[in-house]
PDB file of C-alpha atoms in Angstrom:
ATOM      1  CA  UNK A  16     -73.061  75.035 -19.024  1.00  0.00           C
ATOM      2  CA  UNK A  17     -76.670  75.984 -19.440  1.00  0.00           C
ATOM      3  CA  UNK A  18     -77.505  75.998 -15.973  1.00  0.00           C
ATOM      4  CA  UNK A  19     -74.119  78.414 -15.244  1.00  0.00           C
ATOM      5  CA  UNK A  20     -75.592  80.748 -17.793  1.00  0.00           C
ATOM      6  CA  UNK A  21     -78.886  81.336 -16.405  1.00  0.00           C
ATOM      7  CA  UNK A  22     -77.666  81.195 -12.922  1.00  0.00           C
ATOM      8  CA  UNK A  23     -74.944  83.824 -14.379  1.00  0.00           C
ATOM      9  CA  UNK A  24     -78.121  85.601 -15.902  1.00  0.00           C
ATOM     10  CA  UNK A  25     -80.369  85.784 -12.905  1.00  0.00           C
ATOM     11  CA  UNK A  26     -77.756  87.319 -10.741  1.00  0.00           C
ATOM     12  CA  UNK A  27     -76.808  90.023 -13.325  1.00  0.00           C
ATOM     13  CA  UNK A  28     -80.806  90.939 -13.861  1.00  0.00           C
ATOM     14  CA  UNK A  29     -81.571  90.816 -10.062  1.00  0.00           C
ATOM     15  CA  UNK A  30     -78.419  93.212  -9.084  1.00  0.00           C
ATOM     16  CA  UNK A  31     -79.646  95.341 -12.280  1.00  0.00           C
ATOM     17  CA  UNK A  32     -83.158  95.337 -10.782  1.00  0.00           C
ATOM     18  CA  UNK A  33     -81.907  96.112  -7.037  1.00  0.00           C
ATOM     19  CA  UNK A  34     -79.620  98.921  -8.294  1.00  0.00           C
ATOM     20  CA  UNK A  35     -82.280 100.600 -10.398  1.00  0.00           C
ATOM     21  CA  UNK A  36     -84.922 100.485  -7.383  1.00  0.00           C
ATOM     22  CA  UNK A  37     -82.387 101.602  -4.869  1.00  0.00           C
ATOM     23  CA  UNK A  38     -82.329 105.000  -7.120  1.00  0.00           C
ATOM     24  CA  UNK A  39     -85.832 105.327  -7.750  1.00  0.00           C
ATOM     25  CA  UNK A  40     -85.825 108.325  -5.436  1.00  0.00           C
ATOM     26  CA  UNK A  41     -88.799 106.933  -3.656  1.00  0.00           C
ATOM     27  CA  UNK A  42     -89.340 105.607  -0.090  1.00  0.00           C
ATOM     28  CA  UNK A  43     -88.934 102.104   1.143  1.00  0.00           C
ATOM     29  CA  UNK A  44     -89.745 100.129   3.881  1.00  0.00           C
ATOM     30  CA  UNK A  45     -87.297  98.597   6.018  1.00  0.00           C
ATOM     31  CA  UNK A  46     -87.595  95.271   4.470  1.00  0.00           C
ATOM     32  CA  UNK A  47     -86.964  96.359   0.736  1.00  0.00           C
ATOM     33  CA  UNK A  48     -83.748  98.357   2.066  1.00  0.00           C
ATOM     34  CA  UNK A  49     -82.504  95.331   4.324  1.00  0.00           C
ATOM     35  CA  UNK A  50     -82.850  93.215   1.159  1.00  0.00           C
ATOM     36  CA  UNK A  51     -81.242  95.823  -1.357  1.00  0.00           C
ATOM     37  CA  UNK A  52     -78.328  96.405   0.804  1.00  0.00           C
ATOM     38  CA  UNK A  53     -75.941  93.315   0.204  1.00  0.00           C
ATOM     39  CA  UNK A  54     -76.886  93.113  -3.394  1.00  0.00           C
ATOM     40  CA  UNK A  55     -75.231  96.705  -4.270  1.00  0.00           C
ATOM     41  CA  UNK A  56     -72.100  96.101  -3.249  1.00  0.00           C
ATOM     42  CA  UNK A  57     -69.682  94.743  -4.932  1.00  0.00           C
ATOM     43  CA  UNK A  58     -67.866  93.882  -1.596  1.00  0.00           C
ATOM     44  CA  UNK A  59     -71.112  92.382   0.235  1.00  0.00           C
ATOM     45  CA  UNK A  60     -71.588  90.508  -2.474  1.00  0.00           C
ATOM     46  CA  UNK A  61     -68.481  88.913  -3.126  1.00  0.00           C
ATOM     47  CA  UNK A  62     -67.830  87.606  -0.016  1.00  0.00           C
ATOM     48  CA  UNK A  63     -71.017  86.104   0.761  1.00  0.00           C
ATOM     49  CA  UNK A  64     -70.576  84.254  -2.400  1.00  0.00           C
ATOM     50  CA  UNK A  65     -67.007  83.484  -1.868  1.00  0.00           C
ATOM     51  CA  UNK A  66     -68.120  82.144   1.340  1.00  0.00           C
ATOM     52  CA  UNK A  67     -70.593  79.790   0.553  1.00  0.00           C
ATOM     53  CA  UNK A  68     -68.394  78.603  -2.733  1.00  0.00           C
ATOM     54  CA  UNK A  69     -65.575  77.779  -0.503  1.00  0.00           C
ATOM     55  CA  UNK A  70     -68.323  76.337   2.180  1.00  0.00           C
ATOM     56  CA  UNK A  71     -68.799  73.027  -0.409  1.00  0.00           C
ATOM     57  CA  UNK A  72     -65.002  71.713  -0.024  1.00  0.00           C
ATOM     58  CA  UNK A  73     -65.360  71.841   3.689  1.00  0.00           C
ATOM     59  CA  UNK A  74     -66.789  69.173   6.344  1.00  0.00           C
ATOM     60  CA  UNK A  75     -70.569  68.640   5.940  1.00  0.00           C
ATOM     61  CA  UNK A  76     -70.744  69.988   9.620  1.00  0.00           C
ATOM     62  CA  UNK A  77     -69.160  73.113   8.573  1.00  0.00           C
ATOM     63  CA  UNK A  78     -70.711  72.880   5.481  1.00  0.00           C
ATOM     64  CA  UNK A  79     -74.185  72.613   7.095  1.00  0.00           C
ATOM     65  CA  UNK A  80     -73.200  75.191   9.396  1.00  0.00           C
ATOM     66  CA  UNK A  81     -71.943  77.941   7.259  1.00  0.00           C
ATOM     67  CA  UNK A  82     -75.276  79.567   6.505  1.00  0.00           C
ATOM     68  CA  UNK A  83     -75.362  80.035  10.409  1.00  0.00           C
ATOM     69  CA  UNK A  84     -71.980  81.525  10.747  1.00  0.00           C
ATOM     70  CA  UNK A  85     -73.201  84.200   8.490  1.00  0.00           C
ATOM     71  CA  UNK A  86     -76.075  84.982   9.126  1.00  0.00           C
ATOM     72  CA  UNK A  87     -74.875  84.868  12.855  1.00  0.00           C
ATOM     73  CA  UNK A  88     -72.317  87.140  12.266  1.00  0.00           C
ATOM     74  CA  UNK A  89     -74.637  89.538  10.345  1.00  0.00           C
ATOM     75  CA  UNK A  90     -76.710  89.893  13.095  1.00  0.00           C
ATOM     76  CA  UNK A  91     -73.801  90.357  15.597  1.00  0.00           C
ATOM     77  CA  UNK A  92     -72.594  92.905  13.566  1.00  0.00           C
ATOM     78  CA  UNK A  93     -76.012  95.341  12.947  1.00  0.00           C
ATOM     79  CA  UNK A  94     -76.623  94.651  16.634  1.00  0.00           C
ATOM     80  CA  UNK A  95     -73.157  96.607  17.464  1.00  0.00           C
ATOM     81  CA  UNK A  96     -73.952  99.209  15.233  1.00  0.00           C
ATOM     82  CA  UNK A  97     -77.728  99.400  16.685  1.00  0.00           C
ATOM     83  CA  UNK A  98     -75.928  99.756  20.753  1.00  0.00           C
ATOM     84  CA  UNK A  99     -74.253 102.510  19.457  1.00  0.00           C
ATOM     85  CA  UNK A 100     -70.557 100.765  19.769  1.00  0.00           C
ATOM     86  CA  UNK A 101     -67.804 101.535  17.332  1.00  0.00           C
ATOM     87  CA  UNK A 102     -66.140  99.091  15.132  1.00  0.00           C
ATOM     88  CA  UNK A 103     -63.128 100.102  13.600  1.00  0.00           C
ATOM     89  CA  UNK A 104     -61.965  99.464  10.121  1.00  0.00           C
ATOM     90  CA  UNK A 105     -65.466  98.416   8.817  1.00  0.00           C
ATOM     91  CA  UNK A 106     -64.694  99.042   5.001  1.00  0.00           C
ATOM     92  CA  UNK A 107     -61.198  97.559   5.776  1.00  0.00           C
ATOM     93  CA  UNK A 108     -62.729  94.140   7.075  1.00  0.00           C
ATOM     94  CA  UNK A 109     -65.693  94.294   4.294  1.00  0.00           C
ATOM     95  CA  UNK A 110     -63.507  94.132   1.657  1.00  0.00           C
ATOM     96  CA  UNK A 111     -60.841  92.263   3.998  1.00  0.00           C
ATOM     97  CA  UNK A 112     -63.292  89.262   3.685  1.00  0.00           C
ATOM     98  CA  UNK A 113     -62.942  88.998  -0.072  1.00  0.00           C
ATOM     99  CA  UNK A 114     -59.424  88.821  -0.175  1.00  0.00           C
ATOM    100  CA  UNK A 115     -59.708  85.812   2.896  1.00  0.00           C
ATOM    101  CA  UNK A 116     -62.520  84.049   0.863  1.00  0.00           C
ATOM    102  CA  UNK A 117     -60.384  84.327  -2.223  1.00  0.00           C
ATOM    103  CA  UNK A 118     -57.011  83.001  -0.195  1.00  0.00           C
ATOM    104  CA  UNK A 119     -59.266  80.007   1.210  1.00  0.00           C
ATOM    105  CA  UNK A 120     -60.861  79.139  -2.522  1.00  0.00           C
ATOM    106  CA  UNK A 121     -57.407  79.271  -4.166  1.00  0.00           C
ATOM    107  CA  UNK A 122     -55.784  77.296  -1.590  1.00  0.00           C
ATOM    108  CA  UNK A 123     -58.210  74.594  -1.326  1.00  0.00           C
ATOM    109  CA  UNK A 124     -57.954  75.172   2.271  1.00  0.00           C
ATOM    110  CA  UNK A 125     -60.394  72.582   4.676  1.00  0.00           C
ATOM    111  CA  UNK A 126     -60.390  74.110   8.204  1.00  0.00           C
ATOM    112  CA  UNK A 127     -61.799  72.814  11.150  1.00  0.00           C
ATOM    113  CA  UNK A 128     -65.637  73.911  11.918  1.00  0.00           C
ATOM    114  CA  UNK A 129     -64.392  75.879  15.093  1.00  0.00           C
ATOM    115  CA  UNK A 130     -61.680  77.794  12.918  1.00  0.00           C
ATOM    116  CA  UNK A 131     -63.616  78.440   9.801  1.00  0.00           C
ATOM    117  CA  UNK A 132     -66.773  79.266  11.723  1.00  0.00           C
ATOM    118  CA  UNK A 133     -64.647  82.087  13.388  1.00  0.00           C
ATOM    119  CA  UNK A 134     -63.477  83.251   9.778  1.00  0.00           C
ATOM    120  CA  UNK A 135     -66.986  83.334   8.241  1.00  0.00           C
ATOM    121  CA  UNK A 136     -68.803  84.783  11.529  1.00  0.00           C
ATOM    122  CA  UNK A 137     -65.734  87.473  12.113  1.00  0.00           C
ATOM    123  CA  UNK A 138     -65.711  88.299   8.359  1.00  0.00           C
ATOM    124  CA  UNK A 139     -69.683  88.552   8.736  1.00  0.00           C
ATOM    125  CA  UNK A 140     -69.430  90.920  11.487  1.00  0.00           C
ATOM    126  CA  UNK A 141     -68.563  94.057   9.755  1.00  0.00           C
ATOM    127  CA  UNK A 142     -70.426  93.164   6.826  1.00  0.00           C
ATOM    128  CA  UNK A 143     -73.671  92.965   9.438  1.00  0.00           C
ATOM    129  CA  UNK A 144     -72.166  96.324  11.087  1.00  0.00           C
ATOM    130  CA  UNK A 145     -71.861  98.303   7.750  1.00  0.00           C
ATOM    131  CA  UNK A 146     -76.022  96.590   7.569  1.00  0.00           C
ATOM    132  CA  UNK A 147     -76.661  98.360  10.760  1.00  0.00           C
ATOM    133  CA  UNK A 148     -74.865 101.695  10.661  1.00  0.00           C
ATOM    134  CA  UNK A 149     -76.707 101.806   7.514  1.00  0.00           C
ATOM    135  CA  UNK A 150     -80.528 101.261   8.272  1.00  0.00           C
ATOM    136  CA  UNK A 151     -82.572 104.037   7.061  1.00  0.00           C
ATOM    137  CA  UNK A 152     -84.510 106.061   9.615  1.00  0.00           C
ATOM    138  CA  UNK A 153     -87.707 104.569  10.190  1.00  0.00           C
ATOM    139  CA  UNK A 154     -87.614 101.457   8.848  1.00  0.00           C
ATOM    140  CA  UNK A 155     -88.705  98.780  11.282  1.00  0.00           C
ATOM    141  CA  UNK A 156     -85.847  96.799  12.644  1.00  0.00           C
ATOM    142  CA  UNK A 157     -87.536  93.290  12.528  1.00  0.00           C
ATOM    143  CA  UNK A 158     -88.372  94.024   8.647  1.00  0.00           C
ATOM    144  CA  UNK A 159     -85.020  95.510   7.951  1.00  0.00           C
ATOM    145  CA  UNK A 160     -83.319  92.550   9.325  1.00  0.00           C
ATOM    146  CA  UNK A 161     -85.742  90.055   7.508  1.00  0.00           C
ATOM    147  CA  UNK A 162     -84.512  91.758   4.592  1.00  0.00           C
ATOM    148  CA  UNK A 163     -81.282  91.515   4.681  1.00  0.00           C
ATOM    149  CA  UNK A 164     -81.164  88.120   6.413  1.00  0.00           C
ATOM    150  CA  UNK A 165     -82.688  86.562   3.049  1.00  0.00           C
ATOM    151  CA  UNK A 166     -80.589  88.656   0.622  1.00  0.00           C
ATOM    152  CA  UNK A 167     -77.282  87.315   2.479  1.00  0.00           C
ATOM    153  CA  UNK A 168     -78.373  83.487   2.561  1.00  0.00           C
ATOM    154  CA  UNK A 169     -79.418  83.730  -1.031  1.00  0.00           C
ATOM    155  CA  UNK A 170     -76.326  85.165  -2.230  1.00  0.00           C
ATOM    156  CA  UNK A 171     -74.156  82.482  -0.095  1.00  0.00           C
ATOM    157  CA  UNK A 172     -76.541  79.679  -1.445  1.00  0.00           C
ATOM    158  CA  UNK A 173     -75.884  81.167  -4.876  1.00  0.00           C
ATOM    159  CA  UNK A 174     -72.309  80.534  -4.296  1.00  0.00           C
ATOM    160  CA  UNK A 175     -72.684  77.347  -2.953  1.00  0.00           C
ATOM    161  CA  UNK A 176     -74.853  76.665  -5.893  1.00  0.00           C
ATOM    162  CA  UNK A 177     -71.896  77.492  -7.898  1.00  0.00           C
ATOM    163  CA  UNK A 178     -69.370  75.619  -6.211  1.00  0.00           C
ATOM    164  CA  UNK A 179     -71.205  72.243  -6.031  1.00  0.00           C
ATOM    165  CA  UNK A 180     -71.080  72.893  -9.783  1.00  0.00           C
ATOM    166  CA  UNK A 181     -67.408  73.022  -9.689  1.00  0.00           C
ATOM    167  CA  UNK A 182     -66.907  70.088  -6.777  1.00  0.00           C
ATOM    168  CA  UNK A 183     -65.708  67.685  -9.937  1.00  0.00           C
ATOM    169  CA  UNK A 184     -63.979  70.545 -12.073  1.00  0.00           C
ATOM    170  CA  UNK A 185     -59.981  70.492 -11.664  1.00  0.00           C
ATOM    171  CA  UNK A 186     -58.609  71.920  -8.312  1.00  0.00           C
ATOM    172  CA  UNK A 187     -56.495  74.485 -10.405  1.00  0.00           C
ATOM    173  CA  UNK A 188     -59.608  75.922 -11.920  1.00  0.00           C
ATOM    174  CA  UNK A 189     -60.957  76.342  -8.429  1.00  0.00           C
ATOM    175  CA  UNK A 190     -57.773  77.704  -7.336  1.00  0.00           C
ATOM    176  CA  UNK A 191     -57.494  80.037  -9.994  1.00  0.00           C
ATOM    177  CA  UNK A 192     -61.510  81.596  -9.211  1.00  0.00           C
ATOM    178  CA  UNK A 193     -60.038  82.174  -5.559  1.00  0.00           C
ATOM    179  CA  UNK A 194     -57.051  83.977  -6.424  1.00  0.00           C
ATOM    180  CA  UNK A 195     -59.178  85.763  -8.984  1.00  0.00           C
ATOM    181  CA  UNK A 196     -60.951  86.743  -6.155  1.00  0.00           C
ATOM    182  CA  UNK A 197     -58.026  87.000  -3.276  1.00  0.00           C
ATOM    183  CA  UNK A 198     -56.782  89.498  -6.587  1.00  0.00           C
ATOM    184  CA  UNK A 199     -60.216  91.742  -6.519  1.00  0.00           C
ATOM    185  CA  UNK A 200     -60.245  91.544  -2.684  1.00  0.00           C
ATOM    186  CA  UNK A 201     -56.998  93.102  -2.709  1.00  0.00           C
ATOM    187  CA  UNK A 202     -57.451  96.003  -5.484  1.00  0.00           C
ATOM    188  CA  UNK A 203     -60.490  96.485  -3.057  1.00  0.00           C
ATOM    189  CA  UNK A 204     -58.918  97.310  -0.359  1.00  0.00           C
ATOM    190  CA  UNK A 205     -55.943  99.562  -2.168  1.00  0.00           C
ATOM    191  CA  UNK A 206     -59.030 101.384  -3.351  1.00  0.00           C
TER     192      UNK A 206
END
């Protein structure tokens, strides 16, 4: 339990620290903004945790895989929004992806690699657009992806973190955390 609390802790003090920063009302570079940007959301945030909390209960290949997924589907995402293409639904899908992580936590659901990769890396795409629509002017792209490449893996590591602590807790108390979160995702997207 005193390991939960300080993880618990450190997340609360580092999304306190982002959010004050991001309204310090001075500049920053591409790489503090790519690294700010999934940490102020509640949204961003929740899925990538959801996602690598589900991630433990799944195949070590998908397991081991997961971070990819994401960060793959980041990537895929900003570079859409960087060619100038149009996504549709963006918000929808962001907050979409909670309500899918939640649904997969709360039904202990083990998919194949080649199905759940497609969930995380779809889900990951319009968080990774929302990224790239969202770049400030002049920051450099290499920094700004940097940035938000290592926010997004340590958030879904956090989660993962989280849910290897709950591998040998009782499936209902996993089940109820994802349709806690399936719940949030849903008021989300009503919002």
């Amino acid at each position: 339990m005193k390991l939960t609390a300080k993880l618990l802790t450190a997340a609360a003090l580092l999304t306190a620290s982002a959010t004050a920063m991001a309204h310090s009302g001075h500049a920053e570079g591409g790489f503090t903004s790519g690294l700010l940007h999934p940490m102020l959301g509640l949204d961003h945030l929740l899925a990538m945790a959801a996602i690598g909390f589900w991630s433990v209960r799944q195949s070590k290949h998908m397991k081991n895989a997961t971070p990819a997924f994401v960060i793959g589907g980041m990537i895929l995402g900003a570079t859409l929004a960087w060619g100038g293409l149009s996504l549709p639904g963006v918000e929808t899908g962001i907050t979409f992806s909670v309500l899918v992580a939640g649904i997969l936590i709360a039904t202990l659901a083990k998919l194949p690699t080649a199905v759940g990769g497609t969930l995380v890396g779809g889900g990951m795409l319009f968080h990774g657009f929302a990224h790239g629509a969202e770049m400030p002017a002049g920051a450099t792209l290499a920094a700004y992806v940097a940035g938000f490449s290592i926010a997004t893996l340590g958030i879904t590591l956090a989660g993962r973190l989280l849910g290897n602590m709950m591998v040998k807790a009782d499936d209902r108390i996993v089940s109820v955390v994802g349709a806690a979160l399936a719940s949030l995702g849903t008021v989300l997207l009503m919002g």
